[in-house]
PDB file of C-alpha atoms in Angstrom:
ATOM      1  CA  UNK A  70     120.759  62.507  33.733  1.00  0.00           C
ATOM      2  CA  UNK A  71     117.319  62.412  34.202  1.00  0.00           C
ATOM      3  CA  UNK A  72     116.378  63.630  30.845  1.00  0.00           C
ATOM      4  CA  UNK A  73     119.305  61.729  29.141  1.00  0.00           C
ATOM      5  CA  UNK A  74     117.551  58.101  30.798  1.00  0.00           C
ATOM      6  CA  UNK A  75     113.790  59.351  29.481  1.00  0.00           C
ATOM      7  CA  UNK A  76     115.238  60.367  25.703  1.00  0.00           C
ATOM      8  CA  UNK A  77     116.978  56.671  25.947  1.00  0.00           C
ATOM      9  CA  UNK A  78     113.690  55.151  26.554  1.00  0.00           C
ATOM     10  CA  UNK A  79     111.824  57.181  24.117  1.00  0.00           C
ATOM     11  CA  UNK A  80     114.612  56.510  21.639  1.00  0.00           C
ATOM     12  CA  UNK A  81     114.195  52.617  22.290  1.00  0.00           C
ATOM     13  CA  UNK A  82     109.858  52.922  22.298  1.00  0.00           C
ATOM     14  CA  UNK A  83     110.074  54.201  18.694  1.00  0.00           C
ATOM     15  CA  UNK A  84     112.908  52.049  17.202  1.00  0.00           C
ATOM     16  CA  UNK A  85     110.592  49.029  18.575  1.00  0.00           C
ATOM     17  CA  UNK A  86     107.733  50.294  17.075  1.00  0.00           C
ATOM     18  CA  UNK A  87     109.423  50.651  13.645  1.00  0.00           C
ATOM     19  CA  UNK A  88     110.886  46.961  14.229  1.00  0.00           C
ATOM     20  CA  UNK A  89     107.257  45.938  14.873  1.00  0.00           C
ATOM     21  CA  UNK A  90     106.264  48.324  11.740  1.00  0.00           C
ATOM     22  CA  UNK A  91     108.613  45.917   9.698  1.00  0.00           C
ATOM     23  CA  UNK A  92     107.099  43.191  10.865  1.00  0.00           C
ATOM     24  CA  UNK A  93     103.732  43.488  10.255  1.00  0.00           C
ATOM     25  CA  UNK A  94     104.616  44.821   6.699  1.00  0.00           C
ATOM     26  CA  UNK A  95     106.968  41.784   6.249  1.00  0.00           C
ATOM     27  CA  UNK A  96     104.198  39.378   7.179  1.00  0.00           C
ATOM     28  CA  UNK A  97     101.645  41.356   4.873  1.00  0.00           C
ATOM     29  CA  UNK A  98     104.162  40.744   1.841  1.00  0.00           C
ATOM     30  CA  UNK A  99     104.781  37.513   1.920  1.00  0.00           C
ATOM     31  CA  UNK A 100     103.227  34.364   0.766  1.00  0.00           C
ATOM     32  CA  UNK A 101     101.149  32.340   3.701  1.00  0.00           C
ATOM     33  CA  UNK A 102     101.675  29.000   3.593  1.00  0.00           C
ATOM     34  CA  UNK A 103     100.277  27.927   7.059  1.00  0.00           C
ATOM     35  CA  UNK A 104      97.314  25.685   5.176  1.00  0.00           C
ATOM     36  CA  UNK A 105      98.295  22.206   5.036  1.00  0.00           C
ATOM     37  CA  UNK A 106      96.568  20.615   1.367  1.00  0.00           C
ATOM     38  CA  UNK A 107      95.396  17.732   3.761  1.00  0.00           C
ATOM     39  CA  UNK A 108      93.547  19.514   5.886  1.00  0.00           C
ATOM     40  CA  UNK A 109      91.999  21.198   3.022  1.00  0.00           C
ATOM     41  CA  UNK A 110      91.114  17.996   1.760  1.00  0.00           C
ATOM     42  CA  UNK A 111      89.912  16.925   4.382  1.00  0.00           C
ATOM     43  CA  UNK A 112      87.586  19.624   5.046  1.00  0.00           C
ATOM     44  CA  UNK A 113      86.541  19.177   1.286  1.00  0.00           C
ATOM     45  CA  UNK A 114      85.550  15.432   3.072  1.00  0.00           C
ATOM     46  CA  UNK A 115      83.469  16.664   5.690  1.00  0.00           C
ATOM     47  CA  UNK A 116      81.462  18.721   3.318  1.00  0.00           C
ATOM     48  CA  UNK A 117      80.499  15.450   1.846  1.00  0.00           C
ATOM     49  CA  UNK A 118      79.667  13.680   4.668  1.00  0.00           C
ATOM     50  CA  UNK A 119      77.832  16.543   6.244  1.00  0.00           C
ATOM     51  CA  UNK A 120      75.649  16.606   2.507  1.00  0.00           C
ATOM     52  CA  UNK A 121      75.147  12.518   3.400  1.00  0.00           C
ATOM     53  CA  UNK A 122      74.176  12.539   6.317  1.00  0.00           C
ATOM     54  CA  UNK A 123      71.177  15.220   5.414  1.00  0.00           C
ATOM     55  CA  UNK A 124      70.217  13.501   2.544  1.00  0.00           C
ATOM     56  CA  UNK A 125      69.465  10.309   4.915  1.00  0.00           C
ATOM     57  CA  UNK A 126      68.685  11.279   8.026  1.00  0.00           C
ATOM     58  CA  UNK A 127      67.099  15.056   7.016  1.00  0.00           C
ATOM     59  CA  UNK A 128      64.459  14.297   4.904  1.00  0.00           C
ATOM     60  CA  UNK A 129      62.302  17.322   4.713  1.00  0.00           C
ATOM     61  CA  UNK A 130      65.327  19.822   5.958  1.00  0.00           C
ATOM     62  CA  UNK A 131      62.662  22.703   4.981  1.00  0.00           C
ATOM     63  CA  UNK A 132      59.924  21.545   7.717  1.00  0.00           C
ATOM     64  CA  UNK A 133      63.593  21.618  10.041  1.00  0.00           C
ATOM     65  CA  UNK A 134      65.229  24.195   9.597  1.00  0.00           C
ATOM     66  CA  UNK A 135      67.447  24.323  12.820  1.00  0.00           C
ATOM     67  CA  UNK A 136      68.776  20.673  12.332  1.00  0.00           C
ATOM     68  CA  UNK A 137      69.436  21.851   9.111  1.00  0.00           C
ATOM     69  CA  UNK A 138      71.772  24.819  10.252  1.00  0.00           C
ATOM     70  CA  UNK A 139      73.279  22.934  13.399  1.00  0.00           C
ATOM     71  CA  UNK A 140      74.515  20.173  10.976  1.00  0.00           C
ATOM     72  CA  UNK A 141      76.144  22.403   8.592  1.00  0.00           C
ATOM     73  CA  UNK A 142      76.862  24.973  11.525  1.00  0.00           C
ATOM     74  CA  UNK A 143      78.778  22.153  12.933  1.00  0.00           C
ATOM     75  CA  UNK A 144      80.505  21.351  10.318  1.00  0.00           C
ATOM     76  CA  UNK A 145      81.746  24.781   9.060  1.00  0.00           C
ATOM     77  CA  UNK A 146      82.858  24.744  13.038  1.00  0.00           C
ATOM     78  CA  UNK A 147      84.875  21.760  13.133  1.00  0.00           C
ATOM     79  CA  UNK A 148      86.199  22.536   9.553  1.00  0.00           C
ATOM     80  CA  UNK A 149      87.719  25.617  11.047  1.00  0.00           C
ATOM     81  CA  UNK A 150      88.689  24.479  14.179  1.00  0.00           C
ATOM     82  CA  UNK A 151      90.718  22.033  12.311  1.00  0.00           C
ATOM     83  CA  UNK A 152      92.403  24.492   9.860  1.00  0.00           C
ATOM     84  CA  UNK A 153      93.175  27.186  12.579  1.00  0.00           C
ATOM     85  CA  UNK A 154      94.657  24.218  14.413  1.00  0.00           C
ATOM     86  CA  UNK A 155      97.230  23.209  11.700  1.00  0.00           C
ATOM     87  CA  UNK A 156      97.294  26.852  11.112  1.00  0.00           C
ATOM     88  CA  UNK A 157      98.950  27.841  14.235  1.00  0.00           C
ATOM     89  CA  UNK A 158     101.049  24.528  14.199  1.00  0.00           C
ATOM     90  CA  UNK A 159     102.307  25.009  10.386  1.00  0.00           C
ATOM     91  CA  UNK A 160     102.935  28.485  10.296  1.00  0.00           C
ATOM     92  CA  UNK A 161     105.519  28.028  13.687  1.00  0.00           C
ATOM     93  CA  UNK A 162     106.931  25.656  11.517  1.00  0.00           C
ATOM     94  CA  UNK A 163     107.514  27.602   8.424  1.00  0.00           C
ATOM     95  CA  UNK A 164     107.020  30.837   9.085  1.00  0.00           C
ATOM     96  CA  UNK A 165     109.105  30.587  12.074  1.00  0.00           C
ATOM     97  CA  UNK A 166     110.171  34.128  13.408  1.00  0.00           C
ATOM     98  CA  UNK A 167     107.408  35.640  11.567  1.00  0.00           C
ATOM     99  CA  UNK A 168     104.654  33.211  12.516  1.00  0.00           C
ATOM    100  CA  UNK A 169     102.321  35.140  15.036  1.00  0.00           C
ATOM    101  CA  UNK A 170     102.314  38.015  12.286  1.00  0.00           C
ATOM    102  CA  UNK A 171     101.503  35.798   9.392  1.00  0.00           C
ATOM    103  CA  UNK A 172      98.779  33.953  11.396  1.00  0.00           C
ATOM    104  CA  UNK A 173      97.457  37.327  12.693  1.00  0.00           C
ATOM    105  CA  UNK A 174      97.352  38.845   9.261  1.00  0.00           C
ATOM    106  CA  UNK A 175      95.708  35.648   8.215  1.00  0.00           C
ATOM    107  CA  UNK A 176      92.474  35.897  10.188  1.00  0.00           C
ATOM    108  CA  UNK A 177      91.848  39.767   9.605  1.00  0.00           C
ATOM    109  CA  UNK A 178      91.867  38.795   5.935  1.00  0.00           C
ATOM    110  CA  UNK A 179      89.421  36.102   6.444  1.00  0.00           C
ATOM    111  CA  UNK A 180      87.220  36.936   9.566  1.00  0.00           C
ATOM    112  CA  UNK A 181      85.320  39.970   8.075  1.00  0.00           C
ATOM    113  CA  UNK A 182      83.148  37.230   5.949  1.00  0.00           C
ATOM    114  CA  UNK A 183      82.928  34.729   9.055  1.00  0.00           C
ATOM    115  CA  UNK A 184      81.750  37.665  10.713  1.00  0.00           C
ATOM    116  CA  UNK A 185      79.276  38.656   7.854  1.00  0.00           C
ATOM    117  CA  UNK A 186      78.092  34.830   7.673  1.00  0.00           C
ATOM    118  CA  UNK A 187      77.427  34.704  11.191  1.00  0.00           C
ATOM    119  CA  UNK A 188      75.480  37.612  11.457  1.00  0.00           C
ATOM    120  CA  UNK A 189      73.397  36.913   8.411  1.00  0.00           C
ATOM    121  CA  UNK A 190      72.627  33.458   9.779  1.00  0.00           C
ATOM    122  CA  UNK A 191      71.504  34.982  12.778  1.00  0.00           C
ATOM    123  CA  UNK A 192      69.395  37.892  11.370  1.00  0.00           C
ATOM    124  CA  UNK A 193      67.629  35.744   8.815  1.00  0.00           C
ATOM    125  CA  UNK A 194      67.005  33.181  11.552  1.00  0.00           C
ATOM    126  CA  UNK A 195      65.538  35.531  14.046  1.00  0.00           C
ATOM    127  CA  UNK A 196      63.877  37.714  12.055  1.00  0.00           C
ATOM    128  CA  UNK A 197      63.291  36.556   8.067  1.00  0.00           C
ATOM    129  CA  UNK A 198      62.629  33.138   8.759  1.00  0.00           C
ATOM    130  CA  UNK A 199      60.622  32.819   4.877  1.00  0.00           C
ATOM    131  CA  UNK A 200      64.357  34.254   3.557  1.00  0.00           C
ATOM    132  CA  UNK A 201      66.131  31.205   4.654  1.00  0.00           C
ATOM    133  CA  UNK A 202      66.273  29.791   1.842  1.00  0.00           C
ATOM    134  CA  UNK A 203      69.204  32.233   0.831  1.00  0.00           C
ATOM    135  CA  UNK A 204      71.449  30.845   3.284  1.00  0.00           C
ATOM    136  CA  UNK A 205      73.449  28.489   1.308  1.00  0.00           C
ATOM    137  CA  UNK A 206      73.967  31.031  -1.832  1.00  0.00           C
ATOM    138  CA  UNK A 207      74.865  33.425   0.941  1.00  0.00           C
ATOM    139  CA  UNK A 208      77.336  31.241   2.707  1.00  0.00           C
ATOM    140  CA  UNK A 209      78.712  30.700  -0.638  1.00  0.00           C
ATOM    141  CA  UNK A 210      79.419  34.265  -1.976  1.00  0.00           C
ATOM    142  CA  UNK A 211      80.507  35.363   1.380  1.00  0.00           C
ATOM    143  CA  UNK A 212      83.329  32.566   1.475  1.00  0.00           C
ATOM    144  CA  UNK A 213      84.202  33.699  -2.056  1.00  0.00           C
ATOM    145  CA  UNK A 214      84.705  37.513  -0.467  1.00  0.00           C
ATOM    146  CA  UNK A 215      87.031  35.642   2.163  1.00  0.00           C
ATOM    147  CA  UNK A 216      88.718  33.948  -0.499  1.00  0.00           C
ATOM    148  CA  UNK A 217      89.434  37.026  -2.726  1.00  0.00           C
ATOM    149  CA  UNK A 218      90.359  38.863   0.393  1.00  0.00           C
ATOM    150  CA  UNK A 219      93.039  36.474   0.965  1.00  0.00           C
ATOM    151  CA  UNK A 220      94.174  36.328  -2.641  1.00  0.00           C
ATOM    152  CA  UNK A 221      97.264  38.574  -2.546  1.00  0.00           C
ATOM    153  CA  UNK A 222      98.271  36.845   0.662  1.00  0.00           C
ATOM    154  CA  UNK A 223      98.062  33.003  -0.652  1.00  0.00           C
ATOM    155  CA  UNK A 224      99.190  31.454  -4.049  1.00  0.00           C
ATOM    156  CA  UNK A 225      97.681  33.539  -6.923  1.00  0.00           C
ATOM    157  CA  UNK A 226      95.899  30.457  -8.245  1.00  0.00           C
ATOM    158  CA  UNK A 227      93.545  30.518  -5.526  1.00  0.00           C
ATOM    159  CA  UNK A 228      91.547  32.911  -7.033  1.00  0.00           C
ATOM    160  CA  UNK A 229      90.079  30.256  -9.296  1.00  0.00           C
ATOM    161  CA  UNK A 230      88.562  29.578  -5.844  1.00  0.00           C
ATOM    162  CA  UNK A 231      86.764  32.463  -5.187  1.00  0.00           C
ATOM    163  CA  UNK A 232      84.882  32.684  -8.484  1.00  0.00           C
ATOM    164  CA  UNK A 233      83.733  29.222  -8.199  1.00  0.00           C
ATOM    165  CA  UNK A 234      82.336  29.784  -4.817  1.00  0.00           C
ATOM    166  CA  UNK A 235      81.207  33.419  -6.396  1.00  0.00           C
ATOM    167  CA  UNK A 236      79.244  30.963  -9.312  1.00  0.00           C
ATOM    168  CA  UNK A 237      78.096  28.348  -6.661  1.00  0.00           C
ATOM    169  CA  UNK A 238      76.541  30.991  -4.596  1.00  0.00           C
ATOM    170  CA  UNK A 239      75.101  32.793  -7.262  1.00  0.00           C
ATOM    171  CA  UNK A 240      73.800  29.872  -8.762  1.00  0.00           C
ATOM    172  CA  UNK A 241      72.004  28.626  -5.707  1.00  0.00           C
ATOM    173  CA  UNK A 242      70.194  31.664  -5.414  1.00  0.00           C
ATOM    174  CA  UNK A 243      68.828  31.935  -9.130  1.00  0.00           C
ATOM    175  CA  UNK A 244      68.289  28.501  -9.308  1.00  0.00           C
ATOM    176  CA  UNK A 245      67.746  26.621  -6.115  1.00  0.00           C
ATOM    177  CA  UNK A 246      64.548  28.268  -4.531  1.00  0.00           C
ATOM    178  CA  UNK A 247      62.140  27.494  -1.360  1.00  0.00           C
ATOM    179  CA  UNK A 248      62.723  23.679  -0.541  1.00  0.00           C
ATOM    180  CA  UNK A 249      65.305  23.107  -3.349  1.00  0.00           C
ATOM    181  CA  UNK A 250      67.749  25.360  -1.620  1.00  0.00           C
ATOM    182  CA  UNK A 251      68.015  23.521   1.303  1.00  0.00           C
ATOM    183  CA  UNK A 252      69.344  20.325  -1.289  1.00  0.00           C
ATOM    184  CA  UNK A 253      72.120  18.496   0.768  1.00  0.00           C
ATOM    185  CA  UNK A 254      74.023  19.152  -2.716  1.00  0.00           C
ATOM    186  CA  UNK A 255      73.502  22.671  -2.677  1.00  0.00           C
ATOM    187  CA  UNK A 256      76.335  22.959   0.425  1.00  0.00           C
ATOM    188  CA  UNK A 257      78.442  19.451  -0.240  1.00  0.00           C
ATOM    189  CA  UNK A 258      79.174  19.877  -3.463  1.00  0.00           C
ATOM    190  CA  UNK A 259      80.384  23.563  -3.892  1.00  0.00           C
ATOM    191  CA  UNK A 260      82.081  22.932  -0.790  1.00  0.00           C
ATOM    192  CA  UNK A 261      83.290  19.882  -1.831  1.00  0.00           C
ATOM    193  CA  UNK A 262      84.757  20.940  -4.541  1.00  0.00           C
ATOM    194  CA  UNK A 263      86.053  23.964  -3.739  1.00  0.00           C
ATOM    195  CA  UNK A 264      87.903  22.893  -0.929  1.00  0.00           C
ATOM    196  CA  UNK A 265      89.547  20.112  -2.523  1.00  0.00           C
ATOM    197  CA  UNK A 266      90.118  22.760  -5.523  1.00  0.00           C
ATOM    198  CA  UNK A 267      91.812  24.800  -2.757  1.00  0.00           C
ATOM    199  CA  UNK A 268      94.177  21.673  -1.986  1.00  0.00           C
ATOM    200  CA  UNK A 269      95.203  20.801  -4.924  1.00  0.00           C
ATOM    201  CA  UNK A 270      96.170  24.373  -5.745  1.00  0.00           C
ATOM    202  CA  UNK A 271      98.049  24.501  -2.601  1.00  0.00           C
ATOM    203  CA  UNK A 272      99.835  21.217  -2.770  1.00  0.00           C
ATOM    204  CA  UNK A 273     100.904  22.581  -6.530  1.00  0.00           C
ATOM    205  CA  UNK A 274     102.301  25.798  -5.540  1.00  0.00           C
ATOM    206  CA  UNK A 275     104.291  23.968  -2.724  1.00  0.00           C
ATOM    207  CA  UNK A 276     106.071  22.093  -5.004  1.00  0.00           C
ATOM    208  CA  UNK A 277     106.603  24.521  -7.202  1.00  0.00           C
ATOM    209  CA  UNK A 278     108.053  26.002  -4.759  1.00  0.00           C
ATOM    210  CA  UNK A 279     110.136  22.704  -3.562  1.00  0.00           C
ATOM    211  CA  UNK A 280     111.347  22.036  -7.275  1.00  0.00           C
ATOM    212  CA  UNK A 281     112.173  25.894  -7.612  1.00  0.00           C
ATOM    213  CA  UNK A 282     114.730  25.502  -4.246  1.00  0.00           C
ATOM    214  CA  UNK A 283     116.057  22.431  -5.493  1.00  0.00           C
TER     215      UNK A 283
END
């Protein structure tokens, strides 16, 4: 009996593992559509604002450097606090039995670049202070590699996203040297742009979507 009860609970360990097998693979396959177009937008806003508010109140941003990364620190903060918010909240919506999986798979596509732009920040901060200069084309291509990573998980137009953050950031560093890299236009407008880009791209694929259920 003994044995019978242990085989029953082995038998049941490994069919839930397959079912949360399934899952994950299920999640992996399908189209994310936990980012809202407004919130996009709206971090395509702040980008702007953030660029603003350097050009008037940061004069010389290259004499300042930490006010100059706490301002767009902050932003790139509150930008994804926002999204992950809606995230979570959109994706329970749509998503429904599936959301924790889709949300899950979500960040591991994304994080490795947050990750890489954190640590970059940091080491170029602490250590290769001259180098700073970099950041922004930096920032830039790394949010591309987050982008691309994403690609096969979001609407396949987004990849028009990617290669202009790719060209923004690659720009900025041929082109946008010493105290010119630290332009409040060298962050707020690829930003900007790309992050409206990203809602527009969004908001057409979910009515695409709408008209194609209709």
């Amino acid at each position: 009996m003994q044995c019978k009860v242990l085989d029953d609970v082995k038998d049941l360990d490994e069919a839930l593992t397959e079912i949360t097998a399934i899952r994950h693979q299920m999640a992996r396959s399908a189209e994310f559509r936990g980012y809202g177009p407004a919130t996009l937008a709206a971090t395509g806003v702040f980008a702007a604002v953030a660029a603003a508010a350097q050009a008037l109140w940061l004069e010389h941003p290259e004499s300042d450097v930490a006010s100059y990364l706490t301002l767009w620190v902050a932003t790139a903060a509150l930008s994804g606090t926002l999204i992950g918010v809606e995230m979570v909240a959109r994706s329970r919506r749509v998503h429904t039995g599936l959301a924790e999986e889709m949300i899950a798979t979500a960040v591991e596509q994304f994080l490795p670049a947050a990750a890489a732009g954190t640590l970059v920040t940091a080491v170029l901060f602490l250590f290769a202070p001259d180098n700073l200069w970099m950041l922004p084309g930096l920032w830039q291509i790394l949010f591309s590699l987050g982008v691309f990573a994403s690609c096969r998980f979001l609407p396949r137009s987004i990849f028009a996203v990617g290669v202009w953050y790719l060209t923004t950031g690659l720009a900025c560093l041929a082109f946008a040297s010493g105290a010119r890299a630290f332009s409040p236009w060298a962050m707020g407008l690829p930003y900007a742009v790309g992050q409206l880009l990203s809602a527009a791209l969004v908001l057409q694929d979910s009515t695409e979507e709408e008209d194609g259920e209709v």
